[in-house]
CSV table of C-alpha atoms in Angstrom, one decimal:
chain,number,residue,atom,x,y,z
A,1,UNK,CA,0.0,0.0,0.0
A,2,UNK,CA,2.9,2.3,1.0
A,3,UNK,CA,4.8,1.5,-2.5
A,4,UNK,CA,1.5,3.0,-4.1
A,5,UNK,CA,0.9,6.2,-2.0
A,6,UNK,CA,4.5,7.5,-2.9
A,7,UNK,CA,4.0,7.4,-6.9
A,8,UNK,CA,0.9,8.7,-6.3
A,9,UNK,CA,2.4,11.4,-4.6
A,10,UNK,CA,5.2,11.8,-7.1
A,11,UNK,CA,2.6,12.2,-9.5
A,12,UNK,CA,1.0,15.0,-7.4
A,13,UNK,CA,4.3,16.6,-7.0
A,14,UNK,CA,5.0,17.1,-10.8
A,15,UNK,CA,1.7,18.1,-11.8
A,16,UNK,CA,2.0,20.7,-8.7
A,17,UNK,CA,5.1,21.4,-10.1
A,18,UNK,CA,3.7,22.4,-14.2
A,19,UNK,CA,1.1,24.1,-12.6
A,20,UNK,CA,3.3,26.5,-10.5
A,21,UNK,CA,5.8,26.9,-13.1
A,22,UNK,CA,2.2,27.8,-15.5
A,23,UNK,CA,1.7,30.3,-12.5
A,24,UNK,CA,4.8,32.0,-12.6
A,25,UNK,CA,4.8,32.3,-16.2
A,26,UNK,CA,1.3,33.9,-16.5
A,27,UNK,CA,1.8,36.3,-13.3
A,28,UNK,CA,5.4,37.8,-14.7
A,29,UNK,CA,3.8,38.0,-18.1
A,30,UNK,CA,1.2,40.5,-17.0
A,31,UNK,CA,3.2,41.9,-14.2
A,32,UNK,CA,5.9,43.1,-16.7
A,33,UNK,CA,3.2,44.7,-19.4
A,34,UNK,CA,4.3,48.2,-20.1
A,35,UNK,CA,0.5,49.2,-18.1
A,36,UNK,CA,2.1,47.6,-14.9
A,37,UNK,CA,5.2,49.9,-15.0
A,38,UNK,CA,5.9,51.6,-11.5
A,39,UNK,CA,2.9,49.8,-9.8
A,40,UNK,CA,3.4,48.1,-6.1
A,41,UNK,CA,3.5,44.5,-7.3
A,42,UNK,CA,6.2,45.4,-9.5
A,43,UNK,CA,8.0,47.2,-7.3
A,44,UNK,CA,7.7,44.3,-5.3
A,45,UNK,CA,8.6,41.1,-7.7
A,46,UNK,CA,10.9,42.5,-10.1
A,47,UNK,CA,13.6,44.4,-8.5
A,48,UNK,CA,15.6,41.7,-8.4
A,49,UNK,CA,16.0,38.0,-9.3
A,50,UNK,CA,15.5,36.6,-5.7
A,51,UNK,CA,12.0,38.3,-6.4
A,52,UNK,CA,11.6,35.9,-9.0
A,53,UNK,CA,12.4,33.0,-7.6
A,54,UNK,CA,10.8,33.4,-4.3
A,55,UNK,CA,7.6,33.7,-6.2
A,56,UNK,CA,7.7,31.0,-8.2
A,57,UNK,CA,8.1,29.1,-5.1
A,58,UNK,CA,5.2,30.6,-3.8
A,59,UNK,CA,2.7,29.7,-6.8
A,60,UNK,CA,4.5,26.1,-6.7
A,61,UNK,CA,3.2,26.0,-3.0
A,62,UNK,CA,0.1,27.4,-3.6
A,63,UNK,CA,-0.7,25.1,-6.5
A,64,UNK,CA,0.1,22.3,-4.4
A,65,UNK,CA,-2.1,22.8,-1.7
A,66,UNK,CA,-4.9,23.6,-3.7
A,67,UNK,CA,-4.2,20.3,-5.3
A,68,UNK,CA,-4.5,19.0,-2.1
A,69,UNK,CA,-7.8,20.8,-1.1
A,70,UNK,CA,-9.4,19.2,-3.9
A,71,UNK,CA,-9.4,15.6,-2.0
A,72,UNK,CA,-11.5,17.3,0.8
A,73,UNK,CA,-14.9,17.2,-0.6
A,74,UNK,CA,-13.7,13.2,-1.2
A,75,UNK,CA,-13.4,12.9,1.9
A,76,UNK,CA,-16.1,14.5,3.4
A,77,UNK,CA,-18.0,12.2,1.7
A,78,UNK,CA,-16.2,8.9,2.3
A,79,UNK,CA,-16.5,9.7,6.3
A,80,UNK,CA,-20.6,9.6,5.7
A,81,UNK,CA,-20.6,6.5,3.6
A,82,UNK,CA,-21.7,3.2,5.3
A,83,UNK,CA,-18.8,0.8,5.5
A,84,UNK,CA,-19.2,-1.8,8.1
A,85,UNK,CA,-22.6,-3.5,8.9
A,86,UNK,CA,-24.2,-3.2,12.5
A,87,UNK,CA,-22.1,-5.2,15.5
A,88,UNK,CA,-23.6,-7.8,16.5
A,89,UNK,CA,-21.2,-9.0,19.7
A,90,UNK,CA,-17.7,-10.9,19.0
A,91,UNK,CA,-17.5,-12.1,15.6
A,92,UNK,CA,-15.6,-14.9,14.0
A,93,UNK,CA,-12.4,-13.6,12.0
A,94,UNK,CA,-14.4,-15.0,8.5
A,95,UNK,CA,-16.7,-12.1,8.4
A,96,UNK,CA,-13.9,-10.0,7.9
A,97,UNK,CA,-13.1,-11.2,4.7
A,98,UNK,CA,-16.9,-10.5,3.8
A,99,UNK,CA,-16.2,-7.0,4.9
A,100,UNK,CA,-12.9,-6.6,2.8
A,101,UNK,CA,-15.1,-7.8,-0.4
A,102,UNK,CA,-17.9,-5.4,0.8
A,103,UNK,CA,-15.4,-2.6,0.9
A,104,UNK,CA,-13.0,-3.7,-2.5
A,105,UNK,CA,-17.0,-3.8,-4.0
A,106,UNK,CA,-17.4,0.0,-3.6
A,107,UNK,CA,-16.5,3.1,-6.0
A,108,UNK,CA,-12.3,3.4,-6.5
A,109,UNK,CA,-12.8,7.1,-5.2
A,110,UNK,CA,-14.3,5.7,-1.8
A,111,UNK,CA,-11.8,2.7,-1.5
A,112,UNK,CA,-8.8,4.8,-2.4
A,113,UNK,CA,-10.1,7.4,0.2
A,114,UNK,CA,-8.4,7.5,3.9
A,115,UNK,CA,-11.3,5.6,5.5
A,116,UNK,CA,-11.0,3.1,2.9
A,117,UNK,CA,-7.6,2.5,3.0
A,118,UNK,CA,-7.2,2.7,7.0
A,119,UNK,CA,-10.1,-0.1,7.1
A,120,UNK,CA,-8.9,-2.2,4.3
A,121,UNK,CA,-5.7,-2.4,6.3
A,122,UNK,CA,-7.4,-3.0,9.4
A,123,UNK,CA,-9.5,-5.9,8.0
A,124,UNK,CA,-6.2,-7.4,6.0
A,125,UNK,CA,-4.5,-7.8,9.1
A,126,UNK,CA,-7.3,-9.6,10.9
A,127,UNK,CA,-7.0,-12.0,7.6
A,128,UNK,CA,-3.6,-12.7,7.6
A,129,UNK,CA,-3.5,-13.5,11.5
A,130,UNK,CA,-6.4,-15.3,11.5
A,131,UNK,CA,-7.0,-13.6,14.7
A,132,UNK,CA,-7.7,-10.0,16.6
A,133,UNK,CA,-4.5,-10.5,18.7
A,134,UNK,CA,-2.3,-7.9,19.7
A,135,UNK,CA,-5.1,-6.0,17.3
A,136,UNK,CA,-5.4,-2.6,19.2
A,137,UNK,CA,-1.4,-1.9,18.7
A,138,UNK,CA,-1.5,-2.2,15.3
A,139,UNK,CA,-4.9,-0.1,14.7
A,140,UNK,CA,-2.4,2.2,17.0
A,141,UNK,CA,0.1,1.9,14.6
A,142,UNK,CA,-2.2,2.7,11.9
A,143,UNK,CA,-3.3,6.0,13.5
A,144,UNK,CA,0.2,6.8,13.4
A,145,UNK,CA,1.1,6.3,10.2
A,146,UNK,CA,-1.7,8.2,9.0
A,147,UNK,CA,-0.7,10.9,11.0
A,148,UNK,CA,3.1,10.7,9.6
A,149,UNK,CA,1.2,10.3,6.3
A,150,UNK,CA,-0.7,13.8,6.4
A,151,UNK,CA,2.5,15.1,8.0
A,152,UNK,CA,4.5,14.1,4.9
A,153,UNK,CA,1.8,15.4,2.4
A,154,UNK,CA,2.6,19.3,3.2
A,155,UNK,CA,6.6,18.7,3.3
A,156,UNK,CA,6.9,20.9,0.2
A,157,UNK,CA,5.0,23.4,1.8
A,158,UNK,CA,6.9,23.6,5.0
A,159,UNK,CA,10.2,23.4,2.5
A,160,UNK,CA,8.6,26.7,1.1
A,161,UNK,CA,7.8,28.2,4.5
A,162,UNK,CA,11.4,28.1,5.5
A,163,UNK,CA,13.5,28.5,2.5
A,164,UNK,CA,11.3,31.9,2.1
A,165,UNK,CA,12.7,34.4,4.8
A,166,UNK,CA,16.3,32.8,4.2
A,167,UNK,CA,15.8,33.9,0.4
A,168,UNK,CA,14.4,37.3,1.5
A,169,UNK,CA,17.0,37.9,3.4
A,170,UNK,CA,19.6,36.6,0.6
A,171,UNK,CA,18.4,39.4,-1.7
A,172,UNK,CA,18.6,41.8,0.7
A,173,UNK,CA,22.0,40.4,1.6
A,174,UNK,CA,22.8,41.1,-2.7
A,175,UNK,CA,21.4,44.0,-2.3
A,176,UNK,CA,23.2,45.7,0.4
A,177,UNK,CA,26.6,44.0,-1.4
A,178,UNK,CA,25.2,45.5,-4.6
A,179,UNK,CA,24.8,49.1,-3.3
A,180,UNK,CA,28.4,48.7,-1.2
A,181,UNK,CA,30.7,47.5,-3.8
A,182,UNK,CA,32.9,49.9,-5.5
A,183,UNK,CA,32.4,52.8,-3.7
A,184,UNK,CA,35.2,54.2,-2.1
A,185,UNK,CA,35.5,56.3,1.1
A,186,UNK,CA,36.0,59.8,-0.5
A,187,UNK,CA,32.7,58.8,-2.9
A,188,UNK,CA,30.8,57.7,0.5
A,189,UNK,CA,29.6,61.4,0.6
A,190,UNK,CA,28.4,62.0,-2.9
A,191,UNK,CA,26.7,58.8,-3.9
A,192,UNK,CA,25.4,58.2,-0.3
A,193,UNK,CA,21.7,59.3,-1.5
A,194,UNK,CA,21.5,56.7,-4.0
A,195,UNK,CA,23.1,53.7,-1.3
A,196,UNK,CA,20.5,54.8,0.9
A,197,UNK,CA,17.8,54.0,-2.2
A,198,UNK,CA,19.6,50.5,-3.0
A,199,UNK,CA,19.6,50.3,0.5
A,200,UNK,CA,15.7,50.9,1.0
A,201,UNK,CA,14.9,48.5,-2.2
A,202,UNK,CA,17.1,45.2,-0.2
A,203,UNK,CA,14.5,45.0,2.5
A,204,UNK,CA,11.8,44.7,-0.9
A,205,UNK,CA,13.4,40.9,-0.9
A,206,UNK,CA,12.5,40.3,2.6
A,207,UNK,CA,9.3,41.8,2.5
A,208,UNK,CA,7.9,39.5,-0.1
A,209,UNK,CA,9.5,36.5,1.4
A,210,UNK,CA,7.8,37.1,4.8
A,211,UNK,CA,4.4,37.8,3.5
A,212,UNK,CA,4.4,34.5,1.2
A,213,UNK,CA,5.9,32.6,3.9
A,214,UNK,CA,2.5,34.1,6.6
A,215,UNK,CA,0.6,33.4,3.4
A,216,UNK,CA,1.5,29.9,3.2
A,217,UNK,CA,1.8,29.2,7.0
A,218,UNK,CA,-1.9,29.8,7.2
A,219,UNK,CA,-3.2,27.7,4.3
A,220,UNK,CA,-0.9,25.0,6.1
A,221,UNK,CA,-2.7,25.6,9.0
A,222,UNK,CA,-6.1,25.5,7.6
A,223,UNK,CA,-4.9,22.2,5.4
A,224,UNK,CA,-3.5,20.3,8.4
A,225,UNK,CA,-6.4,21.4,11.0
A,226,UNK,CA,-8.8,20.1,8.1
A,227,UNK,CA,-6.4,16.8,7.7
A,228,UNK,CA,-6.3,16.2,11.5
A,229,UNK,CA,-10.4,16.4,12.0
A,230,UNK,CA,-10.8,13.7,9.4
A,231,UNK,CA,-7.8,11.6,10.9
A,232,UNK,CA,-9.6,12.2,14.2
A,233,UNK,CA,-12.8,11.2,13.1
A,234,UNK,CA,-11.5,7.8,11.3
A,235,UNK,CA,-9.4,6.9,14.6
A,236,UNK,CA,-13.0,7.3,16.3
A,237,UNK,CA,-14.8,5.1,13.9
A,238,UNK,CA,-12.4,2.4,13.7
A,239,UNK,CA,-12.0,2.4,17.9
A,240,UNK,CA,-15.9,2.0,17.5
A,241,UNK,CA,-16.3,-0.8,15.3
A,242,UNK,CA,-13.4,-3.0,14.7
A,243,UNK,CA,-11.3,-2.4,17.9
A,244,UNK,CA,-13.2,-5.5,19.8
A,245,UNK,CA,-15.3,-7.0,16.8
A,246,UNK,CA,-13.7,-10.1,16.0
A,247,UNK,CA,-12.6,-13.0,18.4
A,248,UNK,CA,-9.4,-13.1,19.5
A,249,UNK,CA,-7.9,-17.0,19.1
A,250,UNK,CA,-4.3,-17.7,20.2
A,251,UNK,CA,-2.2,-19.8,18.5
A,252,UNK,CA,-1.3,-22.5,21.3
A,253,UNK,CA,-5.3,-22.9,21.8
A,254,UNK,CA,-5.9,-23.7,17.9
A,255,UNK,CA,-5.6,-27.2,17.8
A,256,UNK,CA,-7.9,-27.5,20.8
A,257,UNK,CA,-10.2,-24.8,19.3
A,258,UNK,CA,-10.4,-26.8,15.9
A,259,UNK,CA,-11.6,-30.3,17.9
A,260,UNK,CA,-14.5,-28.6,19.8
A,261,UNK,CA,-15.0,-27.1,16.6
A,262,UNK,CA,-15.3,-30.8,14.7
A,263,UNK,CA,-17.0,-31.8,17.9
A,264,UNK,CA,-19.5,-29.1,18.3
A,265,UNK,CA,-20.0,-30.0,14.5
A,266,UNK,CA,-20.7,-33.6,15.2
A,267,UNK,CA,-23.0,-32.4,18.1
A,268,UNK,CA,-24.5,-30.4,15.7
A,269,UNK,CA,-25.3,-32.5,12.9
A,270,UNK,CA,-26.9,-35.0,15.6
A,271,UNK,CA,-29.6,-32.5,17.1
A,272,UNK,CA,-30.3,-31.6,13.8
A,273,UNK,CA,-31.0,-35.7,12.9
A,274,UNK,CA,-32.8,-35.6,15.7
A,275,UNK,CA,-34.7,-32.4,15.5
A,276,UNK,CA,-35.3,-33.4,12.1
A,277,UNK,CA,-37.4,-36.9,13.8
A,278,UNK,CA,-38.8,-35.1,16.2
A,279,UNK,CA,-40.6,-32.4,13.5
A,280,UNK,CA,-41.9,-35.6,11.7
A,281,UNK,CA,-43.5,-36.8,15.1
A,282,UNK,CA,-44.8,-33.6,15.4
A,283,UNK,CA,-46.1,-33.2,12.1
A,284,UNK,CA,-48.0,-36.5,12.3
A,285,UNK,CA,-49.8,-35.4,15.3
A,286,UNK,CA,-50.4,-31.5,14.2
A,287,UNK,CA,-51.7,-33.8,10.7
A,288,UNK,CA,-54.1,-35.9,13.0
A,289,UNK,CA,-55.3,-33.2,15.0
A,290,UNK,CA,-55.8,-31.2,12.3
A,291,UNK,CA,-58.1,-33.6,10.7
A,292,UNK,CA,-60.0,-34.1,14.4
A,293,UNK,CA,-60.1,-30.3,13.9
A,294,UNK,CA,-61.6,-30.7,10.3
A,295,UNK,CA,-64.3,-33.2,11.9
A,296,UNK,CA,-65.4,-31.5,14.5
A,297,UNK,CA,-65.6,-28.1,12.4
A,298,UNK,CA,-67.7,-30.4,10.1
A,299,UNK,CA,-70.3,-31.4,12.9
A,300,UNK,CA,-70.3,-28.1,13.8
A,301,UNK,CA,-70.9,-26.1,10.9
A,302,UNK,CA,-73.9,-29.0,10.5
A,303,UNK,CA,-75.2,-28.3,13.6
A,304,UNK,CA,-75.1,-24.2,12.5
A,305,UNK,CA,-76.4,-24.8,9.6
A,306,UNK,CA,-79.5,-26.3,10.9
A,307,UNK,CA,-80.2,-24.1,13.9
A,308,UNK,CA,-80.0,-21.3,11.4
A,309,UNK,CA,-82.6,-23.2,9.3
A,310,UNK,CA,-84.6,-23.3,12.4
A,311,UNK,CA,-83.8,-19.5,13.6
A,312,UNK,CA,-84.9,-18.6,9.6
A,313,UNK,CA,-88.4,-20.4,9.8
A,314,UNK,CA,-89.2,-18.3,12.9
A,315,UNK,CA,-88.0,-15.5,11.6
A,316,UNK,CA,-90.0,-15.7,8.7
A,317,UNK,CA,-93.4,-16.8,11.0
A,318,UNK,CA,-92.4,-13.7,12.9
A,319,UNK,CA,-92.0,-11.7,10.0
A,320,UNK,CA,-96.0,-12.8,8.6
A,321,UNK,CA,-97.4,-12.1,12.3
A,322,UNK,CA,-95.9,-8.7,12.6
A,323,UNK,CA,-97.1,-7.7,8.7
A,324,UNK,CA,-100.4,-8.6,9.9
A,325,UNK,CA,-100.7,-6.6,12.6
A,326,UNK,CA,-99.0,-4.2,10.9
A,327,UNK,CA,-101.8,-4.4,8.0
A,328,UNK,CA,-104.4,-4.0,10.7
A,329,UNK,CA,-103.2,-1.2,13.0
A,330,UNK,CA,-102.6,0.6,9.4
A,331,UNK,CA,-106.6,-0.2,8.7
A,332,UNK,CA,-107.3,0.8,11.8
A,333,UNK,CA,-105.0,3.9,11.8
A,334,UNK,CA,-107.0,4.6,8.3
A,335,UNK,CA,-110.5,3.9,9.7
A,336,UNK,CA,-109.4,6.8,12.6
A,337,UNK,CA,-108.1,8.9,10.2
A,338,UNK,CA,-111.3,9.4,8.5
A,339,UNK,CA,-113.3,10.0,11.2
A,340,UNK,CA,-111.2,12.1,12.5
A,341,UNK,CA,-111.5,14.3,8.8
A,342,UNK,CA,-114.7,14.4,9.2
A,343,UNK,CA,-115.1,15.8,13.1
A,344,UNK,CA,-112.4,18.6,11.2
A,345,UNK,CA,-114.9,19.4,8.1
A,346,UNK,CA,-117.4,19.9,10.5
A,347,UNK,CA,-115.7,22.0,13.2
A,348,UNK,CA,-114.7,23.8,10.0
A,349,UNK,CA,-118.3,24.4,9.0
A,350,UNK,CA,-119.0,25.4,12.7
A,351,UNK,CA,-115.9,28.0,12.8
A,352,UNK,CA,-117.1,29.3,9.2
A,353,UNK,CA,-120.9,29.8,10.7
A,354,UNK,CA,-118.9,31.3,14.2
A,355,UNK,CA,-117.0,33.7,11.9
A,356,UNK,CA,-120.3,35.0,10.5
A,357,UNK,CA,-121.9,35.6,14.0
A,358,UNK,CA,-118.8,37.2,14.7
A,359,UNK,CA,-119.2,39.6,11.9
A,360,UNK,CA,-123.1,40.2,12.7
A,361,UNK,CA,-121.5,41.4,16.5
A,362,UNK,CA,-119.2,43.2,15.0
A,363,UNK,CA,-121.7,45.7,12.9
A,364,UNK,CA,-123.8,45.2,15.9
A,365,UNK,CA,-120.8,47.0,18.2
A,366,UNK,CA,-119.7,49.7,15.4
A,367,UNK,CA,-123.5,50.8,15.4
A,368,UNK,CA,-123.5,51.5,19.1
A,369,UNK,CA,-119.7,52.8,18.7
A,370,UNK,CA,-121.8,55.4,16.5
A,371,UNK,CA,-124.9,55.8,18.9
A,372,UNK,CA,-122.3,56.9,21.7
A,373,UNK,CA,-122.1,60.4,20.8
A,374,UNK,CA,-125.5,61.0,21.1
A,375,UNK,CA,-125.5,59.6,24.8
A,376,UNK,CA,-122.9,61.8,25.7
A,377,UNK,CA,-124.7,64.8,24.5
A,378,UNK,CA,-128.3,63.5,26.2
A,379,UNK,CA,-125.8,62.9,29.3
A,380,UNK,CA,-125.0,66.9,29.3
A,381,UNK,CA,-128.3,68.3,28.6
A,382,UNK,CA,-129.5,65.7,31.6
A,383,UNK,CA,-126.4,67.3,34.0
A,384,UNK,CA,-127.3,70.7,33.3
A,385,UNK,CA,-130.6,70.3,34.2
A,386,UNK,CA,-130.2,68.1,37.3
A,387,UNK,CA,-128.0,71.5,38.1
A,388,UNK,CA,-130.4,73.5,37.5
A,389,UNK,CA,-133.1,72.1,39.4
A,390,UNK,CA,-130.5,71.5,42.4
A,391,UNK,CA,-130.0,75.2,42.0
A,392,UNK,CA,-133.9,75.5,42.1
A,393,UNK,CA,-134.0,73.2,45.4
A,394,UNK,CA,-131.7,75.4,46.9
A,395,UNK,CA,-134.1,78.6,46.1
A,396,UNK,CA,-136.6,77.0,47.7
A,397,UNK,CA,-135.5,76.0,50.9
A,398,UNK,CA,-133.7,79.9,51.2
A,399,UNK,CA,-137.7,80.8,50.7
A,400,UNK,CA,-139.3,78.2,53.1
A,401,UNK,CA,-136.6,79.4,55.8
A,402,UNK,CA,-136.9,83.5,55.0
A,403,UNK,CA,-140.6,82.9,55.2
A,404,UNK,CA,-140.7,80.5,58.6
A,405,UNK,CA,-138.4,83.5,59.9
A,406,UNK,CA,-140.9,86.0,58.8
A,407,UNK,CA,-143.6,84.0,60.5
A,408,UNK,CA,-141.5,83.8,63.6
A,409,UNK,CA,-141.3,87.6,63.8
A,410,UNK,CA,-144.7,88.3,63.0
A,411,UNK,CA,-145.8,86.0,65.6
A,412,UNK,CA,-143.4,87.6,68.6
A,413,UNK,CA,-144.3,91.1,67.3
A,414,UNK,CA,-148.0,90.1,67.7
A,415,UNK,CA,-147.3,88.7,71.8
A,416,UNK,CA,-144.8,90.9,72.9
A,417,UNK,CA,-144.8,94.2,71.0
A,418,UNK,CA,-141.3,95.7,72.4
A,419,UNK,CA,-138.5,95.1,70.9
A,420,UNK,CA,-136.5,94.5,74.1
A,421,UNK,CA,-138.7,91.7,75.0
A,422,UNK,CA,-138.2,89.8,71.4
A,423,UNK,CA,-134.6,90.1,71.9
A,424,UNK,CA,-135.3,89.1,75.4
C-alpha cells in the first residue's frame, strides 16, 4: 500500500510542479506589461531576481495545496458513507473477509479514500493472522502512520515556509553587497543618497518573502487542522467498530479450538438428525389433529347450519305475524283517520258559521260605537238640568226658611210688642 501512495504522490508533485511553473509564467507575463510599470506589485517582484524565484516558489506552494484541497470534498463524503454493517457481539475472523469484499466492491474514489484505506488495512491484518490478537497496537500503529502520512503530504510546503525568509534575506544580503561595492570612502559622501535607495529597495526581498511565507503558514494551517479532524474522526470510527469486533484466538489454543469445533460440528449435525425426527413426530400429530379439527368443524358447521334453518323459519313466522298486525293497526289507523276528517270538516263548518256571528257582533258593536255620541250629549243636557233644578232646590229652601223667619217675627211682634222683649 505504501509502494502506491508514494507514486501517487510523485505524481502530485509534478503536476504541482507544471502548474506553479504555469503560474509563474502567467503572473510575470502581466506583471511586466508596459500598463504595470511603476505599480506596487512590480515594485515588489521584479527588483531583483530573488523576487523571482521566491515567487515561483510561492505559486508552486500554492498550486500544491490547492491540489490538495481538492481531495477534501472526497473525503467528506467517504466519512458519511456506510462501511461496516451493524455489530452484533464478538464475531468470527471469516466475516472479515466478507467485509474486505464489501469494501473492495465500492467506488475506487471511496476505497482509495483515507477511511477506505485505514479499514482495508485494518481488516487485512485480521486476515492474515487469523486472529484479533495484539489487534489494538496495530490499529495504534495505523493512526500513526496516518498521521506521519498527512504530515508528509505538506513537506513541500513547510520546505517553502522556511527556504522563504532565508531567500528574502539573501536578496537583501545582494542588495546591500550590490549598493556597497565599488564605492570608495572619499565617494561615501556624494553617492550616499542613492546607497540609501539600494539600500531601502534590499529590504523589498525580505518583505515578499515574509508575506508569502504568513501566506503559506496559514493555508498549512487551515490544510493540516482540516487533515487532522478527518484523521480524528476515522481513529474514532475504527476504535468504535473493529477495535473489539472479532474474536481473538491464540495460537497454542488452535488445535484445541479446531476439535470442539469438529466436535460441536458432530453435536450439531446429531440435534439436527434428531430435531429433524422429532418435526416428523410432530407433524403426524399436528396432521391428525388437524383432521379431528376438520371433523369436529364439520359437525359443527352441520349443527349451524341447521339451527340457522330453524332461527330462519321463525324469523319468517315472525316476519307474517308482525305484517299482519302491521296491516291491521294501518286499517285501523285509516279507519281513525277518516273520522277524525270528518269531526275537522265539520268543526270547519262550525268555525265558518262562528266567523259569521262574529261579523253580525261586529256591525252590531260599530253601530252602538256610532250611537255613543248622542248619549254623551243626552248625558250633558241631563247634568245641566239636574244642576239646575239643584239650584232651584236650593231657592226654595232659602224661601221656606226667609218665610218661617218671617212667621216667627210676625208672631213675637204680635205677643210681645217691644222690641226688648223679642230680643229678650
Amino acid at each position: 500500500m505504501l509502494t502506491k501512495f508514494k507514486p501517487a504522490m510523485l505524481k502530485k508533485l509534478d503536476l504541482s510542479l507544471i502548474l506553479g511553473a504555469a503560474s509563474t509564467v502567467i503572473f510575470y507575463a502581466i506583471v511586466l506589461r508596459p500598463s504595470m510599470h511603476h505599480t506596487l506589485i512590480q515594485r515588489y517582484t521584479t527588483e531583483h531576481p530573488v523576487d523571482y524565484v521566491i515567487v515561483a516558489m510561492f505559486l508552486w506552494g500554492i498550486a500544491d495545496i490547492v491540489l490538495k484541497t481538492f481531495a477534501f470534498p472526497r473525503e467528506s463524503f467517504a466519512l458519511r458513507e456506510e462501511w461496516l454493517p451493524p455489530r452484533n457481539g464478538r464475531e468470527p475472523v471469516a466475516h472479515a473477509h466478507e467485509m474486505l469484499k464489501a469494501i473492495q466492491a465500492k467506488p475506487l474514489w471511496l476505497t482509495e479514500s483515507k477511511i477506505g484505506q485505514r479499514i482495508a488495512q485494518a481488516l487485512g491484518y485480521v486476515i492474515e493472522n487469523g486472529s484479533a490478537e495484539d489487534y489494538r497496537e496495530h490499529l495504534n500503529y495505523l493512526s500513526s502512520r496516518g498521521e506521519d502520512t498527512t504530515h508528509a503530504r505538506y513537506s513541500l510546503v513547510r520546505f517553502i515556509i522556511a527556504i522563504s525568509p532565508v531567500l528574502g534575506f539573501l536578496g537583501t544580503v545582494v542588495h546591500f553587497g550590490t549598493a556597497l561595492s565599488g564605492i570608495s570612502f572619499d565617494e561615501m559622501a556624494d553617492r550616499l543618497p542613492v546607497v540609501v535607495s539600494e539600500m531601502g529597495e534590499a529590504f523589498n526581498t525580505t518583505t515578499v518573502a515574509l508575506a508569502t511565507a504568513m501566506t503559506m503558514m496559514f493555508a498549512l494551517f487551515v490544510c493540516e487542522r482540516i487533515e487532522h479532524s478527518f484523521d480524528g474522526f476515522i481513529d474514532r470510527f475504527i476504535e468504535r467498530e473493529l477495535l473489539n469486533r472479532f474474536e481473538v484466538k491464540h495460537a497454542n489454543l488452535t488445535p484445541f479450538l479446531s476439535m470442539v469445533q469438529a466436535a460441536n460440528d458432530d453435536a450439531l449435525h446429531i440435534m439436527a438428525a434428531t430435531f429433524d425426527r422429532q418435526v416428523a413426530v410432530w407433524t403426524q400429530s399436528m396432521e391428525s389433529l388437524f383432521q379431528r379439527f376438520d371433523d369436529r368443524q364439520k359437525q359443527e358447521a352441520a349443527a349451524w347450519t341447521t339451527a340457522l334453518n330453524v332461527l330462519d323459519q321463525r324469523h319468517e313466522s315472525l316476519d307474517n305475524k308482525s305484517d299482519n298486525r302491521l296491516l291491521n293497526m294501518l286499517t285501523q289507523v285509516e279507519t281513525r283517520q277518516s273520522h277524525h276528517l270528518t269531526h275537522i270538516e265539520k268543526t270547519l263548518q262550525g268555525v265558518g258559521l262562528l266567523r259569521d256571528d262574529f261579523k253580525e257582533i261586529g256591525r252590531t258593536l260599530q253601530a252602538i260605537s256610532h250611537g255613543e255620541g248622542k248619549l254623551t250629549e243626552l248625558q250633558q243636557s241631563l247634568s245641566e238640568n239636574l244642576r239646575v233644578l239643584h239650584q232651584t232646590a236650593q231657592i226654595d229652601d232659602a224661601l221656606h226658611g226667609l218665610t218661617a223667619a218671617i212667621h216667627l217675627l210676625t208672631t213675637r211682634h204680635r205677643q210681645g210688642g217691644s222690641p226688648e222683649s223679642i230680643a229678650a
